[in-house]
Tab-separated table of C-alpha atoms in Angstrom:
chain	number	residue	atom	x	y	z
A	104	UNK	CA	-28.885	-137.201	180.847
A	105	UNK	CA	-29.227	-134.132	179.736
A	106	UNK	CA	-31.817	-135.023	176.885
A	107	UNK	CA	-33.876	-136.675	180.177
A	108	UNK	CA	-34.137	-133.308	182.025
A	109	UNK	CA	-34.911	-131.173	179.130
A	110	UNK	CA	-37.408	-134.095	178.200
A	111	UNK	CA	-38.907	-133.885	182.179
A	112	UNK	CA	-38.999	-130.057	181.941
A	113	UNK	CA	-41.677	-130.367	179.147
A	114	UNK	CA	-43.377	-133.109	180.268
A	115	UNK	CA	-43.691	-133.003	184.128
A	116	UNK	CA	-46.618	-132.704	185.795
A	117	UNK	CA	-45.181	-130.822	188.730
A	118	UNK	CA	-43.468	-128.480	186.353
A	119	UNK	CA	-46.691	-127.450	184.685
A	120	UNK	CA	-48.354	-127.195	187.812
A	121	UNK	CA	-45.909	-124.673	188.681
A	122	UNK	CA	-46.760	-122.708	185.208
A	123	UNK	CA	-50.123	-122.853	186.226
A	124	UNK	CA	-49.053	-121.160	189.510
A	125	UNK	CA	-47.177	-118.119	187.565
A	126	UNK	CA	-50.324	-117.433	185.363
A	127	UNK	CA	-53.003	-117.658	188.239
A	128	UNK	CA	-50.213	-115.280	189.846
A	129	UNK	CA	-50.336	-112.503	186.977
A	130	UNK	CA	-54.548	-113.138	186.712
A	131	UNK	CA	-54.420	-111.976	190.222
A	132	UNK	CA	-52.583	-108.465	189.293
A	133	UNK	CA	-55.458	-107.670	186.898
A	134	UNK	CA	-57.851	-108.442	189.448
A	135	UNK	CA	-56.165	-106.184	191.682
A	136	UNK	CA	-55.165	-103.680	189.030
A	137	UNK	CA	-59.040	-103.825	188.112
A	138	UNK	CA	-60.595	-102.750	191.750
A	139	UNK	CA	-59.057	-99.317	191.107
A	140	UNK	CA	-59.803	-98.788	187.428
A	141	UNK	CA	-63.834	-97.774	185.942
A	142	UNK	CA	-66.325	-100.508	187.079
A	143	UNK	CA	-69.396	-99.840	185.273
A	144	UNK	CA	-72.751	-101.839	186.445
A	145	UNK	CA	-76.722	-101.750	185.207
A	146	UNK	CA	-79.589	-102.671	187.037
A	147	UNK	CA	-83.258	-102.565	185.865
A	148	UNK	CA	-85.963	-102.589	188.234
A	149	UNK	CA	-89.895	-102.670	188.619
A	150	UNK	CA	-92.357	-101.633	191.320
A	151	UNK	CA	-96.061	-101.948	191.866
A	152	UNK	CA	-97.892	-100.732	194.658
A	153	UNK	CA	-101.174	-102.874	194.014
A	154	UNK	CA	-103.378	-100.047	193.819
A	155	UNK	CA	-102.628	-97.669	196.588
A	156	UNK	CA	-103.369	-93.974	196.402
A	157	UNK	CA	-102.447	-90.765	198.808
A	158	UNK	CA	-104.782	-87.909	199.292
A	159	UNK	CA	-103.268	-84.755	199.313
A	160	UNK	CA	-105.457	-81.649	200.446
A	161	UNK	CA	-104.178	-77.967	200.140
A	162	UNK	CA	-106.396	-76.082	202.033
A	163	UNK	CA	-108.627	-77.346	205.204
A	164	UNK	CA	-112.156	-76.038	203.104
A	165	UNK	CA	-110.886	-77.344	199.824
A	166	UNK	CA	-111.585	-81.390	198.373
A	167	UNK	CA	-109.027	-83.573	198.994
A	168	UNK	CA	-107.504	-84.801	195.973
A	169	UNK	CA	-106.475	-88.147	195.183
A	170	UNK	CA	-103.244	-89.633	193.738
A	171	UNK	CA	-103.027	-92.965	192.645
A	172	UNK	CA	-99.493	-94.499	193.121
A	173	UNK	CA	-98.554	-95.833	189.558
A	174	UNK	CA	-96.290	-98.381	188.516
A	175	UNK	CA	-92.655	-97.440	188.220
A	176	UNK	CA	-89.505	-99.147	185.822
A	177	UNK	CA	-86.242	-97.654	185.707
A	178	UNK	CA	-82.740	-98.596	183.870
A	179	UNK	CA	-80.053	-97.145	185.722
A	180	UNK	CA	-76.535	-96.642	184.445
A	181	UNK	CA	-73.915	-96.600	187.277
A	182	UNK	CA	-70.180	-95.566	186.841
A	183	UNK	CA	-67.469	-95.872	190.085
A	184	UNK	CA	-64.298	-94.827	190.171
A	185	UNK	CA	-61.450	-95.318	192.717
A	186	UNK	CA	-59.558	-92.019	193.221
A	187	UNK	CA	-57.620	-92.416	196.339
A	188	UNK	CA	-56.588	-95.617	198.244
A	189	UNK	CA	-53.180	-96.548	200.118
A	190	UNK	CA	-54.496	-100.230	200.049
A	191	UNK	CA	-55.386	-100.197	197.065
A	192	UNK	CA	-51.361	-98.972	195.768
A	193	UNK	CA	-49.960	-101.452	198.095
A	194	UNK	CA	-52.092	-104.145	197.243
A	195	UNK	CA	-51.106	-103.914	193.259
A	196	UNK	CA	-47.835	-103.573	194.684
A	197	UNK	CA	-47.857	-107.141	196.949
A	198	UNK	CA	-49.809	-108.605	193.718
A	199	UNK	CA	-46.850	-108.022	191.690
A	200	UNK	CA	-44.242	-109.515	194.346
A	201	UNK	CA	-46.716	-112.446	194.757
A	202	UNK	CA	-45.829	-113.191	190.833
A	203	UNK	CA	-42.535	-112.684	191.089
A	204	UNK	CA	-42.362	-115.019	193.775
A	205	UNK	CA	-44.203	-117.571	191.588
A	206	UNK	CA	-41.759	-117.332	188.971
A	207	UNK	CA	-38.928	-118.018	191.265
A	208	UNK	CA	-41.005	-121.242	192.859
A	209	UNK	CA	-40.879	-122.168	189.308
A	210	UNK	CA	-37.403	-122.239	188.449
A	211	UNK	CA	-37.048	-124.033	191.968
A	212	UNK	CA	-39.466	-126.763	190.502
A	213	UNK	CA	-37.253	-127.215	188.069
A	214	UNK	CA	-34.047	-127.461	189.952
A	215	UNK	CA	-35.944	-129.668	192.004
A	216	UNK	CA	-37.006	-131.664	188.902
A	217	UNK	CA	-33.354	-132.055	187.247
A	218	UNK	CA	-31.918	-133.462	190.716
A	219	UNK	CA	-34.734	-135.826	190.547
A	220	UNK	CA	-33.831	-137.254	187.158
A	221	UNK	CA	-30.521	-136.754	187.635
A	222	UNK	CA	-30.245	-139.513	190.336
A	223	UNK	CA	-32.690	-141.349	188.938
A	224	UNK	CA	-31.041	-141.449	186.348
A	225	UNK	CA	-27.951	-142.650	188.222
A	226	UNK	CA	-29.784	-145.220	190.130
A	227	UNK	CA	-31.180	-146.834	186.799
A	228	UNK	CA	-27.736	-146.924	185.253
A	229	UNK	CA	-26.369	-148.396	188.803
A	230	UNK	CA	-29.033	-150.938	188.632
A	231	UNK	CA	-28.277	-152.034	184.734
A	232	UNK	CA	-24.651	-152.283	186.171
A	233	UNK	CA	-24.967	-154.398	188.839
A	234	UNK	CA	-27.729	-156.335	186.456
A	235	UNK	CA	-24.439	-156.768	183.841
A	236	UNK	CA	-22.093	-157.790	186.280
A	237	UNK	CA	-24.747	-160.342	187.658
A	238	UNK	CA	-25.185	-161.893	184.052
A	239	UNK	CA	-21.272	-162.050	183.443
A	240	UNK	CA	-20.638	-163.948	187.113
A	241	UNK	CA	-23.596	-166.493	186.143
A	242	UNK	CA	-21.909	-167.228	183.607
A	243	UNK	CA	-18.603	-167.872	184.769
A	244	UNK	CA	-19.688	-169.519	187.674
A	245	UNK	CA	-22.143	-171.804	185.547
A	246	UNK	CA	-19.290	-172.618	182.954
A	247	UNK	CA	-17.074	-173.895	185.685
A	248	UNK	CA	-19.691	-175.412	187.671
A	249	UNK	CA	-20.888	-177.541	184.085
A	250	UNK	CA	-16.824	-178.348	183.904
A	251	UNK	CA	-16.534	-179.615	187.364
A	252	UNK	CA	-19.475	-181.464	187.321
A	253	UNK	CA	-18.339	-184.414	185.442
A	254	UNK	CA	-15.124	-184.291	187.266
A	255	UNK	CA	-16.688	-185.222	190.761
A	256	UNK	CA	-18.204	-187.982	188.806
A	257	UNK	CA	-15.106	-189.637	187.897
A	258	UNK	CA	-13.676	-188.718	191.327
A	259	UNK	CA	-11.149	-187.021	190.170
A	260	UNK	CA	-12.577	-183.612	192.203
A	261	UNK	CA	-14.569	-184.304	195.288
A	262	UNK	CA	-18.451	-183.859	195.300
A	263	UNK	CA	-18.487	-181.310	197.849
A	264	UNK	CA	-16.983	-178.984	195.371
A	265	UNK	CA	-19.446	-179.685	193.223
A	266	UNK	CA	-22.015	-179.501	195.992
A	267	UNK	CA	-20.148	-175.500	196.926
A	268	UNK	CA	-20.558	-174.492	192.951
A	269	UNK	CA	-23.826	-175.174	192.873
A	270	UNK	CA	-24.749	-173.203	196.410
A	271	UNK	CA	-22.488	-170.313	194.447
A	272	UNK	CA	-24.647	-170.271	191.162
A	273	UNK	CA	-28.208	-170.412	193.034
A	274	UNK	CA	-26.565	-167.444	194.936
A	275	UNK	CA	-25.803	-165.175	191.978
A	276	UNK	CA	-29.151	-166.169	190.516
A	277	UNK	CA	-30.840	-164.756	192.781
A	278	UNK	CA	-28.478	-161.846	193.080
A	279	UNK	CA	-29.771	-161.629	189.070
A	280	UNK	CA	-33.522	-161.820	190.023
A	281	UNK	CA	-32.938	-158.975	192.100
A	282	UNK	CA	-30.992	-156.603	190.097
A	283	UNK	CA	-33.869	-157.029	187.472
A	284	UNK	CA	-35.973	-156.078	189.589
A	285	UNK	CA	-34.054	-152.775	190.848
A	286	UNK	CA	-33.697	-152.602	187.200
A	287	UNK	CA	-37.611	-152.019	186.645
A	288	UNK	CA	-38.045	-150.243	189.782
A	289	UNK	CA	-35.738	-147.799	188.921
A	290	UNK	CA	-37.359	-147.311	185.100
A	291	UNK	CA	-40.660	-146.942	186.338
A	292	UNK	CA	-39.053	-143.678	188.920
A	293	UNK	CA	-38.002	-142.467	185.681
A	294	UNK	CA	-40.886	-142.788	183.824
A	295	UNK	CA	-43.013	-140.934	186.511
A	296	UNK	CA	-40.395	-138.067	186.977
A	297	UNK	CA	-39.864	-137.703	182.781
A	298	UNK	CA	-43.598	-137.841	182.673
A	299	UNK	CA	-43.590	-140.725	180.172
A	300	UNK	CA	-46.159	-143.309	179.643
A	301	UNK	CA	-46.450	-146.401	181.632
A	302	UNK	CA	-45.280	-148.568	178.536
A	303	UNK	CA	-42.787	-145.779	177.166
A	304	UNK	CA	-39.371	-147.432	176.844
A	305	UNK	CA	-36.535	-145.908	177.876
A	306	UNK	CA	-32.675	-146.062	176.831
A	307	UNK	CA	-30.272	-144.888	178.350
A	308	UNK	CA	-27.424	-143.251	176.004
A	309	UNK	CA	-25.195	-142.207	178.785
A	310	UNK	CA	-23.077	-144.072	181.166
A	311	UNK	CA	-21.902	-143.423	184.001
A	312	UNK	CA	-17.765	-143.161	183.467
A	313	UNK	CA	-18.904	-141.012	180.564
A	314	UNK	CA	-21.190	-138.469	182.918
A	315	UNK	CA	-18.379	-138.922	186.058
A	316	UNK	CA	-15.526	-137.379	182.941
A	317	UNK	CA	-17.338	-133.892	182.570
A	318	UNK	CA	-17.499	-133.120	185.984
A	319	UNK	CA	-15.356	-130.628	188.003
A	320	UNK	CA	-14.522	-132.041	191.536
A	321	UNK	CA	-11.544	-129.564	192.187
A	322	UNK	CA	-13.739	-126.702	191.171
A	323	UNK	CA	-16.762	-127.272	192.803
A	324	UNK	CA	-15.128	-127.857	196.241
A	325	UNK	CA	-13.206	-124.735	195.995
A	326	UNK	CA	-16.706	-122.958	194.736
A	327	UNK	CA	-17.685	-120.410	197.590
A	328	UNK	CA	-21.443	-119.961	198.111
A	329	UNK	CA	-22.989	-117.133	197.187
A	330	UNK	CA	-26.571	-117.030	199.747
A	331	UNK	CA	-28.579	-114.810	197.132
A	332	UNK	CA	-27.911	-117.289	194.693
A	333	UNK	CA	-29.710	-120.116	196.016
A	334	UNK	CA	-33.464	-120.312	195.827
A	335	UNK	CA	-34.682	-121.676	198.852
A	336	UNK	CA	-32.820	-117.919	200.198
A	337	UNK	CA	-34.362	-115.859	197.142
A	338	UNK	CA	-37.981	-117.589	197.589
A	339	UNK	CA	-37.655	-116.208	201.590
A	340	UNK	CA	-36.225	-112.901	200.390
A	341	UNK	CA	-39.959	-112.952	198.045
A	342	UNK	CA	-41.740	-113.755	201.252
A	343	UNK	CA	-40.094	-111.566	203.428
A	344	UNK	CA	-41.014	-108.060	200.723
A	345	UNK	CA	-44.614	-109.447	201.174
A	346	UNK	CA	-44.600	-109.241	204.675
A	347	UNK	CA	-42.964	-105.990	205.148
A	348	UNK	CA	-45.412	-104.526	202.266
A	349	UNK	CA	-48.079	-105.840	204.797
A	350	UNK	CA	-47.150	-103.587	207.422
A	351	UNK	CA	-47.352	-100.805	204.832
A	352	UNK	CA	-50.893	-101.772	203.911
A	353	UNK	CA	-52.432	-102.012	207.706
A	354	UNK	CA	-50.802	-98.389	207.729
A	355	UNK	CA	-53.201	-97.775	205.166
A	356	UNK	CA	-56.361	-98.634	207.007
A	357	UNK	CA	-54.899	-95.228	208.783
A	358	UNK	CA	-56.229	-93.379	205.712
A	359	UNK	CA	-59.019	-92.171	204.142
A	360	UNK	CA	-60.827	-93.609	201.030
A	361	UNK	CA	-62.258	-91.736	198.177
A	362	UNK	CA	-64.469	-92.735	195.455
A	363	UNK	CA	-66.166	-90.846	192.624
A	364	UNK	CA	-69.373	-92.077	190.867
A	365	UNK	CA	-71.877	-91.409	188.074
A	366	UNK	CA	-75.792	-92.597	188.218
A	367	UNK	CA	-77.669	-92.310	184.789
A	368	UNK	CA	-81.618	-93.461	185.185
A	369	UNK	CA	-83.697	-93.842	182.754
A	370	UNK	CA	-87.598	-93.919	183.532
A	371	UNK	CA	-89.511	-97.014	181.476
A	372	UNK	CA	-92.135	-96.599	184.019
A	373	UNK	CA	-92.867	-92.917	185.620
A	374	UNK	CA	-95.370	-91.895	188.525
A	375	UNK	CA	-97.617	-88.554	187.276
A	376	UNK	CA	-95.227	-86.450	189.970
A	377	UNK	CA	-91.617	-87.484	189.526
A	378	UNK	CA	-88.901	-84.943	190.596
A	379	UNK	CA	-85.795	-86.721	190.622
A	380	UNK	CA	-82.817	-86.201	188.228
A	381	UNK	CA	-81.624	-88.557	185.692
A	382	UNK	CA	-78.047	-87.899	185.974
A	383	UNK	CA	-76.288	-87.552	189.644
A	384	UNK	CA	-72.096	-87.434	190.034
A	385	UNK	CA	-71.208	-87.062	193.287
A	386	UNK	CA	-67.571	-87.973	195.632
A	387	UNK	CA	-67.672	-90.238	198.850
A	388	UNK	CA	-65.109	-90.096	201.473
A	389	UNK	CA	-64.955	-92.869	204.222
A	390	UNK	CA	-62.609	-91.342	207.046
A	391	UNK	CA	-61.552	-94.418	209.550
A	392	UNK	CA	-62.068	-92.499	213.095
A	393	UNK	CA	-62.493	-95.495	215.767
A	394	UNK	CA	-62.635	-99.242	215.524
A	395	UNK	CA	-61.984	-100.170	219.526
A	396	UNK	CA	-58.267	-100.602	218.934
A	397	UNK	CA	-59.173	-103.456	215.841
A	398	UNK	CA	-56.302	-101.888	213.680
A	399	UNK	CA	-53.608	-100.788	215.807
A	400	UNK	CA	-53.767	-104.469	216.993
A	401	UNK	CA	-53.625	-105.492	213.243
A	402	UNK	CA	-50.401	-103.643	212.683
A	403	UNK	CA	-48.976	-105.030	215.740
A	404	UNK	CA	-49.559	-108.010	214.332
A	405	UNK	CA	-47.664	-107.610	210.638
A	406	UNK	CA	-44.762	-106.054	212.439
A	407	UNK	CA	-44.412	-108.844	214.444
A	408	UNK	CA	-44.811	-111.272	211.698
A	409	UNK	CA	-42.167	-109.151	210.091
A	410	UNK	CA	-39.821	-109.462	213.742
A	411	UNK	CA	-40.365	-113.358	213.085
A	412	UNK	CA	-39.771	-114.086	209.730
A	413	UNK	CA	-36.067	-111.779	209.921
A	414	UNK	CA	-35.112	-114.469	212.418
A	415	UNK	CA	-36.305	-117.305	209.742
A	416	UNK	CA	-33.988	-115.271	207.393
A	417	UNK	CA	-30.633	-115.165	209.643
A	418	UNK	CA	-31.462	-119.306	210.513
A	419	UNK	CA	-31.880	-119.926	206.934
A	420	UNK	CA	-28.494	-118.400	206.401
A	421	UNK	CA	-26.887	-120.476	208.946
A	422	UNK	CA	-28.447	-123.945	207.884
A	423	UNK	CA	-27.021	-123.204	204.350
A	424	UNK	CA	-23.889	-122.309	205.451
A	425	UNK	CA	-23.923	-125.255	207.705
A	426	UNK	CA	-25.124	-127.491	204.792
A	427	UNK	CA	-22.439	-126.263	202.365
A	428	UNK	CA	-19.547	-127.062	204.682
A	429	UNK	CA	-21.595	-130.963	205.142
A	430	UNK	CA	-22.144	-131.404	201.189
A	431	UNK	CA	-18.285	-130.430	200.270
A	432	UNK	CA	-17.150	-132.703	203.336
A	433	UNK	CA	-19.659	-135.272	201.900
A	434	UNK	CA	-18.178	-135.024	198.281
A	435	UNK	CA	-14.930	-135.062	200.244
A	436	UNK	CA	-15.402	-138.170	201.193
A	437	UNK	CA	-17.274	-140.274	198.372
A	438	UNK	CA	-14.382	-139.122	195.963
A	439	UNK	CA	-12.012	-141.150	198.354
A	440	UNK	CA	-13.914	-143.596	198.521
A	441	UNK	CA	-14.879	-143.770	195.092
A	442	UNK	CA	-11.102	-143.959	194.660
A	443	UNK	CA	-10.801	-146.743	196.990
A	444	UNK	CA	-13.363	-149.225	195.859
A	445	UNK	CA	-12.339	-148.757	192.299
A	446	UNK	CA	-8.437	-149.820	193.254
A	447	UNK	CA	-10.589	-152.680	195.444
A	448	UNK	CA	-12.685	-153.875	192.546
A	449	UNK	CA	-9.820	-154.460	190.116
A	450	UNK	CA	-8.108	-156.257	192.712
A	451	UNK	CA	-10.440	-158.546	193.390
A	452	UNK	CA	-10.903	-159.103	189.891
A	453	UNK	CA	-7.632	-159.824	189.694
A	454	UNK	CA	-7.347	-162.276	192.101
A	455	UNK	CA	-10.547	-164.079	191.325
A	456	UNK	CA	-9.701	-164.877	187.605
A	457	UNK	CA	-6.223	-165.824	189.392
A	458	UNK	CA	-8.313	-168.140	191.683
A	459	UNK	CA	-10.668	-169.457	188.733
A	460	UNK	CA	-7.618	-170.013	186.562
A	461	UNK	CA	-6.026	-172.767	189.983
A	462	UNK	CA	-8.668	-173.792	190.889
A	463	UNK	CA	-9.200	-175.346	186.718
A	464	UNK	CA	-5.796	-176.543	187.307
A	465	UNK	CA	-6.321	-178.274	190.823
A	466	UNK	CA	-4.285	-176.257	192.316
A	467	UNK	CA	-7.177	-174.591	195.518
A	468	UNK	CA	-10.158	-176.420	196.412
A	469	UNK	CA	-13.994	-175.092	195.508
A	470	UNK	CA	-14.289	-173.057	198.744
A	471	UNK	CA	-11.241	-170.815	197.838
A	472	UNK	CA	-12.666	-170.254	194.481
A	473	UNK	CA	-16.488	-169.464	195.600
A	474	UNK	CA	-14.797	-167.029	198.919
A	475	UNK	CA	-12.836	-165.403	195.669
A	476	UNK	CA	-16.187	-164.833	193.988
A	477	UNK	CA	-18.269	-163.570	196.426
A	478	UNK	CA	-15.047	-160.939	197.651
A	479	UNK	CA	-15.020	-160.078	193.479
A	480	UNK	CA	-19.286	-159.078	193.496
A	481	UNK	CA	-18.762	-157.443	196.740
A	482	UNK	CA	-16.091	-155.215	195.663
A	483	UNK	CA	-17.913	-154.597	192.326
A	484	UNK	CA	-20.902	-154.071	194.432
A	485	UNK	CA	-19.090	-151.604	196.714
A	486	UNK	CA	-17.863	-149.594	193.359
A	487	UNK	CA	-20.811	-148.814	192.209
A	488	UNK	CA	-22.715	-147.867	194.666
A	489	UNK	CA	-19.453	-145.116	195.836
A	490	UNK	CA	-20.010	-144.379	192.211
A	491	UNK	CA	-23.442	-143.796	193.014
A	492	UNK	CA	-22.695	-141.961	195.999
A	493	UNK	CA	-20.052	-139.600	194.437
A	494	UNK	CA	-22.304	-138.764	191.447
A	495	UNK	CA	-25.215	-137.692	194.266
A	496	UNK	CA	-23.070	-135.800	196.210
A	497	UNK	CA	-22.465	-133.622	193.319
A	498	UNK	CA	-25.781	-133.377	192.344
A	499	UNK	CA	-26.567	-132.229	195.740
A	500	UNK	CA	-24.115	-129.830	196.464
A	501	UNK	CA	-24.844	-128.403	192.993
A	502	UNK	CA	-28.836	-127.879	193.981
A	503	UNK	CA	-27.213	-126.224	197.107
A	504	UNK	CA	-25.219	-123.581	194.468
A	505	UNK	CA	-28.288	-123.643	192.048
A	506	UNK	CA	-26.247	-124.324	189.244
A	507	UNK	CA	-27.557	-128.060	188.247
C-alpha cells in the first residue's frame, strides 16, 4: 500500500497539476516583485512633414525668412522607477500568501490522493477476495454436484436434488462472473489514480489482515482533533490573510503614488533649430483627491468580504467538530461490526462443511445443503465488505486528522 501511494505521488496527474500551481504561484511574486523594481524601455521613432516650411519674420520692414521643417529620428532611452506605493507593498505581500496557500493546496492534493489509493486499494483487494471465495464455492459445489449426479441416476438420491445443485452452481457462477468483473473495475480505478498505463499490471503485495494488524483503533478514537491541523481549516486560514490584506490594499488607494524617471534621446535625425535636452530626470506624484465615492465603496466592500468569510471560519469549525464526533462514532461502529461478521463467517463455515459432510452421508436433503451455502457466501460476503467498511472509516477519520 504504501509503495502504491508513494508510486501515485510521482505519477499523478492531479498531483503535478498541483506543482504546476505552486510554481505559477512563485512566477507571480516576481511579477509583482518586478512592478516596483527598474523597468527600462527604448523606443525609436521617425517623422516627416512632407515638405512643409514656417516663415518667421523679425521685424514688420524686414524679409520674411523661411524654414523648412526637416525630417526628424530619435532613440530614446527611458528609465522608471517606483519609489513609493502602499499597493504596491501589500500586493508583494498578498503574492507571497497566494504561494503559500498553493503549497498547502498541494499537500492537500496529496492527502486527497493517498485516501484515494488507499481505498482503492481496499476495494481491489475486497474484490480479489470475494473473486477467491467465489472460485473455492464453485468448486465445492461442482464436486458434490458431479458426485450426486450419478446418484439420482441410480435412484438412490432423488432428481430434484440434483435438479437444486445445479440451480446452486449456475448461481455461484455467476456470482464468479461478477466478482471478475469488480475485479477489473476496481484495477482500472487504480490504474487511473497511480497514474499507470492502461495495460500496466498491477500486484498487489499487501492483504488486507496484514494492513488491518498495523493499525491503532484504541488510539485513534481517543485522538483529540487539533482544528489548525487539518487542511481544509489551514487552506481557509490562507484565504482568510488574503482577504484581510485586501482591506489593507483598498486603504492604499488612500495614498499617494510616486515615481522617478530618466529620459536619454538621442537625435539620428535633427531639425536646423532644436532646443531640447537629451537627458531629463524628473519625480511624478499622483495624489487620489475625488473619485465620486468609487473607493470608499471599494473598502466597504473588502471589509465586508472580510465580515463574511470570519463566519465561513467559525462554520468550518463546527462542521469539523461535528464530523469528528460522526467519523469516531462511524469507526465505532464498523469495528463491532467487523467483529460480528467475522464470528458470523466462521460459523457459517462451520456449519456448512457440517451440512456438506450429511448431506454426502444422506443424512439432510439438497435444499438444507444449498440454504447452508448460500448463508456461508453471505456471511463471507458480509465480512468483507465490514472489513471494507472498517478499513475506510479509518482512512477517513485519518484525512479528517491529516495524518494519512
Amino acid at each position: 500500500l504504501e509503495g502504491a501511494i508513494n508510486y501515485a505521488l510521482e505519477n499523478n496527474l492531479s498531483i503535478k497539476n498541483a506543482g504546476l500551481d505552486i510554481e505559477e504561484a512563485s512566477e507571480k511574486v516576481k511579477e509583482t516583485l518586478a512592478a516596483g523594481l527598474p523597468q527600462l524601455n527604448a523606443s525609436v521613432d521617425y517623422s516627416n512633414f512632407l515638405g512643409a516650411e514656417i516663415e518667421l519674420k523679425f521685424s514688420e520692414e524686414g524679409p520674411a525668412t523661411t524654414i523648412p521643417f526637416k525630417p526628424t529620428s530619435n532613440l530614446q532611452l527611458s528609465v522608471g522607477q517606483l519609489i513609493l506605493s502602499g499597493s504596491y507593498i501589500i500586493g508583494v505581500q498578498i503574492a507571497n500568501m497566494y504561494r503559500q496557500m498553493m503549497e498547502t493546496g498541494y499537500k492537500k492534493s496529496e492527502q486527497d490522493i493517498k485516501e484515494q489509493v488507499s481505498k482503492t486499494y481496499y476495494l481491489v483487494l475486497v474484490s480479489e477476495k470475494n473473486k477467491e471465495i467465489s472460485e473455492k464455492n464453485l468448486l465445492n459445489i461442482k464436486d458434490i454436484y458431479e458426485k450426486t449426479k450419478p446418484m439420482a441416476d441410480v435412484g438412490i438420491v432423488e432428481k430434484t436434488d440434483v435438479d437444486q445443485l445445479y440451480v446452486q452452481v449456475s448461481l455461484v457462477e455467476n456470482l464468479l462472473i461478477s466478482a471478475e468483473a469488480q475485479v477489473e473495475f476496481s484495477h482500472n480505478m487504480l490504474r487511473l489514480q497511480l497514474g499507470a498505463g492502461v495495460d500496466k499490471k498491477i500486484e498487489l503485495t499487501e492483504s488486507l489482515e496484514e494492513i488491518l494488524v498495523k493499525i491503532n483503533f484504541v488510539t485513534l478514537l481517543i485522538e483529540p482533533l487539533n482544528i489548525n491541523n487539518n487542511l481544509d481549516y489551514q487552506l481557509l486560514q490562507s484565504q482568510q490573510r488574503i482577504i484581510k490584506k485586501q482591506v489593507t490594499l483598498e486603504k492604499m488607494s488612500f495614498l499617494p503614488v510616486v515615481t522617478g524617471y530618466y529620459n536619454y534621446t538621442e537625435k539620428i535625425l535633427k531639425p536646423d533649430f532644436d532646443i531640447s535636452p537629451k537627458n531629463v530626470i524628473g519625480l511624478n506624484m499622483n495624489i487620489p483627491l475625488f473619485s465620486s465615492g468609487m473607493r470608499r465603496a471599494k473598502l466597504n466592500q473588502a471589509k465586508i468580504n472580510m465580515l463574511s468569510f470570519k463566519n465561513n471560519m467559525e462554520l468550518l469549525e463546527e462542521q469539523l467538530l461535528i464530523n469528528e464526533k460522526q467519523l469516531k462514532y462511524n469507526l465505532k461502529i464498523a469495528l463491532e461490526q467487523h467483529e460480528n461478521q467475522k464470528e458470523n463467517a466462521e460459523v457459517s463455515k462451520r456449519v456448512y462443511e457440517n451440512i456438506k459432510l450429511k448431506f454426502q452421508q444422506g443424512i439432510v436433503s439438497s435444499l438444507d445443503l444449498t440454504t447452508a451455502n448460500s448463508n456461508y457466501i453471505t456471511a463471507e460476503a458480509n465480512y468483507i465488505q465490514a472489513l471494507m467498511n472498517l478499513l475506510e472509516a479509518n482512512v477517513s477519520l485519518k484525512k479528517l486528522y491529516s495524518s494519512l
